[in-house]
XYZ file of C-alpha atoms in Angstrom:
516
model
C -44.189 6.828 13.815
C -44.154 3.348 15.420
C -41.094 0.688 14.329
C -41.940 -2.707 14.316
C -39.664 -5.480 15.101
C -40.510 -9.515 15.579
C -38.221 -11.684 16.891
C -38.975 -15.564 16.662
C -37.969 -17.939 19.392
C -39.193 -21.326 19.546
C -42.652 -21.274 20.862
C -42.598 -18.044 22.135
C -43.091 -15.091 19.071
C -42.206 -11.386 20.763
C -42.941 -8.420 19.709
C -41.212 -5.109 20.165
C -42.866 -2.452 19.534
C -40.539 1.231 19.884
C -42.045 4.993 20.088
C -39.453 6.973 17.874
C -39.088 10.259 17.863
C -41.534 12.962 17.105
C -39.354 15.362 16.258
C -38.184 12.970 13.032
C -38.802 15.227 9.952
C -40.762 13.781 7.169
C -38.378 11.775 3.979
C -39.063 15.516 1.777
C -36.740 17.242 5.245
C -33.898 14.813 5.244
C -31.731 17.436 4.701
C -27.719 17.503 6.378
C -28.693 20.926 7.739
C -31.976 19.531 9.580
C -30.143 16.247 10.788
C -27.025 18.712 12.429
C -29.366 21.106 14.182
C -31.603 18.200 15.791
C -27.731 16.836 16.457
C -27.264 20.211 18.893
C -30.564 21.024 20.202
C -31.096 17.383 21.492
C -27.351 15.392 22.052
C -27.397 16.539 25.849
C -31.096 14.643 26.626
C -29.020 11.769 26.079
C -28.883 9.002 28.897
C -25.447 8.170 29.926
C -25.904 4.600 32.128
C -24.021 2.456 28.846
C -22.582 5.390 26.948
C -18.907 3.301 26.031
C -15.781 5.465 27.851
C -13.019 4.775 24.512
C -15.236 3.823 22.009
C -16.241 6.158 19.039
C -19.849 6.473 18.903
C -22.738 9.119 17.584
C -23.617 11.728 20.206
C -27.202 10.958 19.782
C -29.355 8.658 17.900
C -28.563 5.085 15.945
C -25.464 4.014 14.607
C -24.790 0.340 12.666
C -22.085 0.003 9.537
C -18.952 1.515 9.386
C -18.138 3.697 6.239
C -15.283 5.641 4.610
C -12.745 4.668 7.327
C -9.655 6.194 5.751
C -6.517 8.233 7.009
C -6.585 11.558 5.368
C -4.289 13.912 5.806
C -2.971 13.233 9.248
C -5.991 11.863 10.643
C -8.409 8.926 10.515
C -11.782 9.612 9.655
C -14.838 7.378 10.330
C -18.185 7.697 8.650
C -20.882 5.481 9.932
C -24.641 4.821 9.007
C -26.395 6.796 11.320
C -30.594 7.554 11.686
C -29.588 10.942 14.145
C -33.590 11.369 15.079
C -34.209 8.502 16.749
C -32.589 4.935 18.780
C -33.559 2.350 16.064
C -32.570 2.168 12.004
C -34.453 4.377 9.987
C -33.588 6.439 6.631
C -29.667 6.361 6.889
C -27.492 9.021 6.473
C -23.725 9.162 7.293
C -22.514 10.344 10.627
C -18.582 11.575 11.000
C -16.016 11.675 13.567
C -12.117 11.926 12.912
C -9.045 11.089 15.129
C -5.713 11.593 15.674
C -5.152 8.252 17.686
C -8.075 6.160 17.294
C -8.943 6.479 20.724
C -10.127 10.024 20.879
C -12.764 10.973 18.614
C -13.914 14.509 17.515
C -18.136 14.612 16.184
C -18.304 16.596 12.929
C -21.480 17.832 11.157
C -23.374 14.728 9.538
C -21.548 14.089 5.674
C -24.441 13.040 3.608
C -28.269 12.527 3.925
C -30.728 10.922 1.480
C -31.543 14.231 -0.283
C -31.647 13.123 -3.774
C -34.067 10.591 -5.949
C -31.302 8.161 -6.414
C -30.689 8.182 -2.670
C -34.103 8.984 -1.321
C -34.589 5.984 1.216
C -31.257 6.016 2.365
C -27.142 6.978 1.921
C -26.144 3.274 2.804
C -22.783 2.183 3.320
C -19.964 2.965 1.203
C -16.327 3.602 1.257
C -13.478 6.499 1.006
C -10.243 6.944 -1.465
C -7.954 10.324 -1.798
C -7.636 11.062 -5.224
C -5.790 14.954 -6.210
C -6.191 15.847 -2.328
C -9.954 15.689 -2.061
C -11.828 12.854 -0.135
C -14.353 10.659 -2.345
C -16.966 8.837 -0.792
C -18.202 6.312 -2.315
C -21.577 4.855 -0.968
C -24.508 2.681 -2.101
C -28.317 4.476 -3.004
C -30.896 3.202 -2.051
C -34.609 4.230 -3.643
C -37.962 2.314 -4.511
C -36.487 1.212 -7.761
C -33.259 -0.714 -6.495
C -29.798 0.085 -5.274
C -26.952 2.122 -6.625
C -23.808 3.573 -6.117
C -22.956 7.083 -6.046
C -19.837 9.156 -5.685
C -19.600 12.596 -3.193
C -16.203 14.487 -3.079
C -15.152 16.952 -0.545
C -11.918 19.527 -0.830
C -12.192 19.453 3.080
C -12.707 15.812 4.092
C -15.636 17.052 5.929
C -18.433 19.093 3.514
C -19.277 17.085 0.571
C -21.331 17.432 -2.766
C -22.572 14.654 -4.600
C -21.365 14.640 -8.070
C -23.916 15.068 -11.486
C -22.829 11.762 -12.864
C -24.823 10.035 -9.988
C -25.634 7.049 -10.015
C -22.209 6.006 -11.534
C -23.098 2.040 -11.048
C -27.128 1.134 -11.555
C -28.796 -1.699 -12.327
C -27.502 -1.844 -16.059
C -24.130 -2.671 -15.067
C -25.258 -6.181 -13.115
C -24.514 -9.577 -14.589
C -27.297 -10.978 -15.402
C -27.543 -13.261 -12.215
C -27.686 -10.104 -9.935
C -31.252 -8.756 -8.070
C -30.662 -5.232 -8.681
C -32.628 -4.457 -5.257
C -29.534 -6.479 -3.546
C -26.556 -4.462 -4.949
C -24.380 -2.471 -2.302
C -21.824 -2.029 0.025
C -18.406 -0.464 -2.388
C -15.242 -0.598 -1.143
C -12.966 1.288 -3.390
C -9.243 0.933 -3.462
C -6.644 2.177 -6.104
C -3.860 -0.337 -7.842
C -1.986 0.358 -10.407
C -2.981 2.922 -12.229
C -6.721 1.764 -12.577
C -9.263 2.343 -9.429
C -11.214 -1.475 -8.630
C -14.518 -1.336 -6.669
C -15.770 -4.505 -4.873
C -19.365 -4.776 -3.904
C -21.856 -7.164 -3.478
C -24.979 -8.571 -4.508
C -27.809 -11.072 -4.216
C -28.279 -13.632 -7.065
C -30.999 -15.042 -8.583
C -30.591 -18.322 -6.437
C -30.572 -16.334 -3.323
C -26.619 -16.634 -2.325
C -24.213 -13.973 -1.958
C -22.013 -12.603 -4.804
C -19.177 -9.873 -4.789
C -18.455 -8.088 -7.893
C -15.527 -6.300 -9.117
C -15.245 -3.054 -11.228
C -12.714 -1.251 -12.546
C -11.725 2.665 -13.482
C -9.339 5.000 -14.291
C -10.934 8.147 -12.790
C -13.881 6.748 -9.659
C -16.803 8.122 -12.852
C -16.776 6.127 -15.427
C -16.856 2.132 -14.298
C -16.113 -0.717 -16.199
C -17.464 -4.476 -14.691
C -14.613 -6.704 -14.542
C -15.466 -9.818 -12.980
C -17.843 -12.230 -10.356
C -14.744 -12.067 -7.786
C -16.503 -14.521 -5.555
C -19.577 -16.572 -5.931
C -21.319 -18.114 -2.520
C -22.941 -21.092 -1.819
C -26.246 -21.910 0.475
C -24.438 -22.528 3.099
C -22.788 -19.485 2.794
C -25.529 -17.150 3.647
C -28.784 -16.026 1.274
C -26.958 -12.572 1.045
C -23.323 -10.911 1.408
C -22.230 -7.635 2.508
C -19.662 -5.063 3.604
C -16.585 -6.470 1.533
C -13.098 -5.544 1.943
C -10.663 -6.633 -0.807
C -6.613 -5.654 0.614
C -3.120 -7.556 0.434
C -1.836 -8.123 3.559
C 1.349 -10.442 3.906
C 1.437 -11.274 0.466
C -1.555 -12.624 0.972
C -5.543 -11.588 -0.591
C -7.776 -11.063 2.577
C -11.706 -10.789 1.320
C -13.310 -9.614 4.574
C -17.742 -9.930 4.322
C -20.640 -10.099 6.045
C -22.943 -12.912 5.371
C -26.848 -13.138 6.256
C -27.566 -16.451 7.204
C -24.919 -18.049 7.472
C -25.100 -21.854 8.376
C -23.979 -22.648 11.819
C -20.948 -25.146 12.074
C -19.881 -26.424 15.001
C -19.075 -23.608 17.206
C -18.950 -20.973 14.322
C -21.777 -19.182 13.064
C -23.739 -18.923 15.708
C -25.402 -15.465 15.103
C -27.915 -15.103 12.473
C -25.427 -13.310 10.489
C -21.749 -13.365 10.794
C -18.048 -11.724 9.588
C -15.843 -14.534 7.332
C -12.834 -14.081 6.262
C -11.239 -15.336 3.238
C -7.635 -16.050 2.624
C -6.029 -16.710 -0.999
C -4.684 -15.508 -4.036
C -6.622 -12.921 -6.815
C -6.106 -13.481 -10.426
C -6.347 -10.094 -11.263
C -6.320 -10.818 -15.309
C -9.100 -13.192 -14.982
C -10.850 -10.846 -11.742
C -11.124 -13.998 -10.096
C -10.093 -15.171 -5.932
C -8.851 -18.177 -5.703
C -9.559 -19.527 -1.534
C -7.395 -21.031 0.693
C -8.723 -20.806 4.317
C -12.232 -19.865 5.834
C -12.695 -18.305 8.944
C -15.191 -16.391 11.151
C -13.412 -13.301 12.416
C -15.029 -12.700 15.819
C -16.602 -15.353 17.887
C -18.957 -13.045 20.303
C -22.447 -11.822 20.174
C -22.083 -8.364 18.637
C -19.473 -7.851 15.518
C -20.298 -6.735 12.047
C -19.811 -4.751 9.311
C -15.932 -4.372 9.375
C -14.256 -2.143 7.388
C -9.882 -1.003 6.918
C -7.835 1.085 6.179
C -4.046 1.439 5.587
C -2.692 4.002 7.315
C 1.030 6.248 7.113
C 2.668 3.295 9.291
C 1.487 1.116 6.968
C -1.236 -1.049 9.423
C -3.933 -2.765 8.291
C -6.362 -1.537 11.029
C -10.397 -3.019 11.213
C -13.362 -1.550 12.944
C -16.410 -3.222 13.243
C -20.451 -2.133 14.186
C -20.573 -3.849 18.058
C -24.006 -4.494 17.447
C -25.520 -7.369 15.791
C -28.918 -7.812 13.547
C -31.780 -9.813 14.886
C -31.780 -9.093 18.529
C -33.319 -6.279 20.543
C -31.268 -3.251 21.527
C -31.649 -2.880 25.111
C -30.496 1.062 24.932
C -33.494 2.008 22.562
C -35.900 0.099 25.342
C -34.874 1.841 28.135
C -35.022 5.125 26.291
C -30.994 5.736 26.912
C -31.709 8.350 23.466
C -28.819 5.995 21.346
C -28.193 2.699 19.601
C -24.976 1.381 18.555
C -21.293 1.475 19.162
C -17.569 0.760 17.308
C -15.574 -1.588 18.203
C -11.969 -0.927 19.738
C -9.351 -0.474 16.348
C -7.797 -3.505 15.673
C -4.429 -4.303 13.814
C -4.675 -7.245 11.614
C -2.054 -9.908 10.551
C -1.536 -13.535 9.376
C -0.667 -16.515 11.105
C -0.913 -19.594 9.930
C -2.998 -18.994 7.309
C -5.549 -16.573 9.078
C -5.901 -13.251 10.569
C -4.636 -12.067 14.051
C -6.498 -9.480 15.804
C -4.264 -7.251 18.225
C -5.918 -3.808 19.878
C -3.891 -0.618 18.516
C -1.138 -0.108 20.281
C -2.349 4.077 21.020
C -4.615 2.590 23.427
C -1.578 1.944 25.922
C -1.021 5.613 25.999
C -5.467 5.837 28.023
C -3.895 2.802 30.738
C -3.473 4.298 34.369
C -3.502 3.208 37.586
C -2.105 -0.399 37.339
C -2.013 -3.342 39.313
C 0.292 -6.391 38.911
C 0.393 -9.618 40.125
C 2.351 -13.012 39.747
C 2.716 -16.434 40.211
C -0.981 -16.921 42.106
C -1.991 -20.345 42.486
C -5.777 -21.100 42.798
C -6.852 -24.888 43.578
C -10.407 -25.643 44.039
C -11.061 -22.011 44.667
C -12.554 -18.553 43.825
C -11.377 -15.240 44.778
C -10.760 -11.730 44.318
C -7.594 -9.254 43.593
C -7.197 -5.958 45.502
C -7.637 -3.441 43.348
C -8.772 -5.779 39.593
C -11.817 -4.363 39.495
C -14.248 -2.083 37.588
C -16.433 -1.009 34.593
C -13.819 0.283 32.408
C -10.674 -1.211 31.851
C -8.266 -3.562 30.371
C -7.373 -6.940 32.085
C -4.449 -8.698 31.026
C -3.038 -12.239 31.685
C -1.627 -15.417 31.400
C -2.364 -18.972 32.956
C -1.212 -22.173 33.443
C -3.471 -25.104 33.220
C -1.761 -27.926 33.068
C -3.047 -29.536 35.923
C -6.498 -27.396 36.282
C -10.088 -28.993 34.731
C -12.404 -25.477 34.655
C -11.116 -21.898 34.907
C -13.610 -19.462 35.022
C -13.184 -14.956 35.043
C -17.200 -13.501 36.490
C -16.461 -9.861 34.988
C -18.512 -7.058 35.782
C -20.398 -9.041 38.806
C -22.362 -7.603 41.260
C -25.424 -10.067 43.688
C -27.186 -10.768 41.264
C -25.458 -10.607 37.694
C -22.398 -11.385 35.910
C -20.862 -12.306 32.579
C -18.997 -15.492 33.252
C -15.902 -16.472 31.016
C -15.355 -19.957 31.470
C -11.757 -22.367 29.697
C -12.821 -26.038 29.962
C -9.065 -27.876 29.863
C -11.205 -31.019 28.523
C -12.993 -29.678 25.314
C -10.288 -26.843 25.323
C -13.165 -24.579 24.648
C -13.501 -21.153 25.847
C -17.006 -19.842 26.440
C -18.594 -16.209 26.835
C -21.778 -16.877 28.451
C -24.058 -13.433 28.705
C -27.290 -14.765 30.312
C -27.102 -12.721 33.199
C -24.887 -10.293 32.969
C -27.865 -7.587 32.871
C -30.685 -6.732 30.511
C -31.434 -9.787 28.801
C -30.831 -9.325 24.694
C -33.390 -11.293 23.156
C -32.663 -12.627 19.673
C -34.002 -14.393 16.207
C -31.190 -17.282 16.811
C -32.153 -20.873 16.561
C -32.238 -22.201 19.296
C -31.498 -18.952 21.111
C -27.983 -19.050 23.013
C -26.731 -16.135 25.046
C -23.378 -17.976 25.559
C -20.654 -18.652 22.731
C -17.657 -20.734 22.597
C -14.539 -21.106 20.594
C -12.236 -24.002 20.503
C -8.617 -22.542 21.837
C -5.707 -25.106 22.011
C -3.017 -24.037 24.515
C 0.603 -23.003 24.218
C 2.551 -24.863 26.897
C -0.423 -25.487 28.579
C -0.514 -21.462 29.082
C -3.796 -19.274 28.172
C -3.428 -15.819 27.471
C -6.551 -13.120 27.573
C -6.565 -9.528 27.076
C -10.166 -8.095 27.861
C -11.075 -4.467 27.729
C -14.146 -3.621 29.159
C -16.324 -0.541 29.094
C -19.530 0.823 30.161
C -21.624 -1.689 28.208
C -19.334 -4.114 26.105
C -16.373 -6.772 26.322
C -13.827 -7.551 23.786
C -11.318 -10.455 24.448
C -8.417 -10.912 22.624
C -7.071 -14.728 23.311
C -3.650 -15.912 22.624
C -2.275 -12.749 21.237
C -5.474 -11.906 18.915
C -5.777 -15.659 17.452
C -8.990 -15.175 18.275
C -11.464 -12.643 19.450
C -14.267 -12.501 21.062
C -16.560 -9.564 21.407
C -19.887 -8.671 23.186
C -22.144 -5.798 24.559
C -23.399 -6.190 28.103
C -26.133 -4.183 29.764
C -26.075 -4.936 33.549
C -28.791 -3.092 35.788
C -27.372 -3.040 39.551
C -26.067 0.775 40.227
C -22.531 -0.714 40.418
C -21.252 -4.190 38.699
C -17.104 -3.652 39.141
C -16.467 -7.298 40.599
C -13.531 -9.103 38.532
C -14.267 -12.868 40.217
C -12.088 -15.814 39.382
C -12.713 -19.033 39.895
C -10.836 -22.774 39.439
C -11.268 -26.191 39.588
C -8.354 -28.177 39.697
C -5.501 -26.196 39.809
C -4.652 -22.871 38.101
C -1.441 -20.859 38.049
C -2.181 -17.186 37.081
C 1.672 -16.567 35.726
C 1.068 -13.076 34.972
C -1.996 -10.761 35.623
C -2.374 -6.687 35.173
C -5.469 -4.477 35.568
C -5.570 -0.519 33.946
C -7.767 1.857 34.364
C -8.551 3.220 30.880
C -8.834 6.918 31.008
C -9.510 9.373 28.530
């Protein structure tokens, strides 16, 4: 079977065309016993060039959406929608993995697979709740007549049967503004005594919608409310919600298709907003007070959190993004798709912070340290700040510098340059050659993005973790992020370069190893 995939770029229309797998088994085989044993007869023909070092990821196959991230007993457990037969999306099923740390991950046997009528061209994504010590799933049907959402349960966290109620939400329960074949994506979450579902649909007017529902026992659903109604701007279609209190604060995490660029933000064809503000939870209604794009990179969607024994709120997103071409599934690497790193999320100011988990401290070895280095009109090199997987941490000065600029993962002939103009105050991750160029539906088509970062005491402070084939910045103590896959093609790309004009005072700066 032969997946097609156009991408339009001014003037130039390309076509990908991608040889799956012939081992995939025809829809009638989708079983979770078929999908496991291709799992273990075929997970070591994998290619391991960009396989990510800390990251969790499927042992074989595609990967995209997060699902059912939940801490359950003792452990956090992350579904994901995963095609396990081939490197590009096909008829989803969920993948598993759990974790004691969120930085080592254990593969379990594939949860659910599109084995039923209401689920027959796909288990898409869902969510997970404990209710009486058994896991619940969640997740959203999808089938030639529309989309639905069903409910699985397991007494183990890990084998699951779909319960004879299914579909507990169909097309009947829509307001009347809702396209039924647009209706997905529940995240369920228990207050008060009553269970509340959020998930979204397309209306009528082709804008993005999120619904509310309410129950006492995850079965029987009542519809409570349009929580949040979209405009054209806003995208033709949300997704992936996430209603939580954080901070006394209502946080509506989505992902919108479409999403009109503004300014600097938006600048993928589809992008992660979040909302800040207050829920009426009589009327079922949000009332907003900020708007923000989460993650200003090339590759972050889907997010989904959970709250865990400490009592984080802790977000993973798909490091991939829709609309470009996946440079592993080219070059035959046997995978697609990758998590991003755990993040803890807070408010300041009004928005969300984005800080890495602090377990990931416990993988950092081998580090070097240095302070108070002045560069003036000059590049240069650190002994010993350099390599493919890492985390680089520091602070500058720039009062009296114009352009500082980090080359990361540089070799002759390639190199992802992250540049700080002290004019615009923007800070810019610029991907055009850092590797296997990641052609996209964007218009007009930009491999570099920028965020506007004012300075605290004219100081700058990055955190970037690096891995096989991504990059995820963390700027001014997670006031903004920044995160993007990289595919470079030379045999070794370790140079950490840095570069300024004017002159820069690196205050602080520390390179780990990361090591697993």
């Amino acid at each position: 079977m032969v997946l097609l995939k156009m991408f339009v770029i001014p003037q130039i229309l390309i076509y990908l065309t991608i040889q799956q797998s012939s081992c995939a088994p025809r829809s009638s085989d989708l079983t979770i016993e078929r999908a496991n044993e291709f799992i273990t007869q075929n997970k070591n023909n994998v290619k391991q060039t960009y396989r990510l070092k800390y990251h969790a990821m499927a042992p074989i196959g595609w990967i995209n959406d997060p699902n059912g991230f939940i801490y359950f007993r003792g452990e956090y457990h992350l579904f994901y929608q995963y095609n396990p037969y081939s490197a590009v999306w096909d008829t989803m099923h969920w993948g598993h993995a759990k974790s004691k740390d969120l930085v080592h991950w254990e593969e379990l046997p594939v949860a659910l697979a599109p084995d039923q009528i209401y689920d027959t061209d796909g288990v898409f994504s869902g969510s997970a709740i404990e209710k009486d010590g058994k896991l619940y799933v969640m997740y959203t049907g999808n089938n030639p007549n529309g989309q639905v959402q069903c409910i699985a349960v397991s007494e183990d966290g890990i084998h699951f049967e779909k319960v004879s109620e299914n579909p507990v939400l169909d097309a009947s329960d829509l307001p009347s503004n809702a396209q039924p074949q647009d209706f997905r994506d529940p995240k369920v979450f228990k207050r008060g005594d009553l269970y509340y579902v959020v998930t979204v649909s397309k209306t009528v007017n082709e804008t993005g919608q999120v619904l509310l529902y309410q129950s006492a026992d995850l079965i029987n659903w009542e519809f409570k409310s349009i929580l949040l109604e979209g405009t054209k701007e806003q995208g033709i279609m949300w997704e992936c919600p996430d209603l939580f209190e954080l901070e006394s604060k209502d946080v509506l995490i989505l992902s919108a298709i479409q999403m009109a660029r503004s300014g600097n933000d938006y600048h993928n064809i589809d992008s992660v907003i979040e909302f800040i503000g207050e829920v009426d939870w009589n009327e079922g209604k949000m009332k907003v007070e900020s708007i923000k794009e989460l993650d200003h990179g090339h590759d972050f969607y889907a997010t989904q959190s959970l709250l865990d024994d400490k009592d984080r709120r802790i977000v993973i997103a798909w490091m991939n993004m829709w609309g470009r071409t996946f440079p592993t599934a080219i070059l035959n690497q046997g995978w697609t798709g990758a998590m991003t790193l755990p993040r803890e999320l807070h408010l300041k100011n009004g928005y969300l912070t984005q800080t890495p988990i602090a377990e990931i401290a416990n993988a950092l070895q081998h580090v070097t340290e240095f302070k108070d280095v002045t560069l003036i009109d000059q590049s240069g090199e650190f002994n010993q700040v350099a390599g493919e997987v890492g985390m680089l941490d520091l602070v500058v000065n720039l009062e009296e510098a114009k352009l500082f600029k980090i080359e990361l993962r540089a070799n002759e002939n390639e190199r992802t340059i992250l540049s700080y103009d002290n004019e615009s105050k923007e800070l810019t991750i610029d991907r055009t050659n850092s590797g296997v160029y990641i052609a996209g539906g964007e218009n007009p088509p930009v491999n570099a993005r920028k965020i506007e970062v004012p300075q605290e005491n004219n100081e700058l402070s990055l955190q970037i973790f690096l891995d096989q084939s991504s990059l995820e910045i963390f700027v001014n103590g997670g006031l903004e992020t920044l995160t993007t896959t990289i595919y470079p093609t030379e045999e070794r790309s370790e140079i950490i370069l840095f570069y300024s004009e004017g002159k820069t005072v690196i205050k602080s700066l520390k390179f780990s190893k990361i090591v697993l």
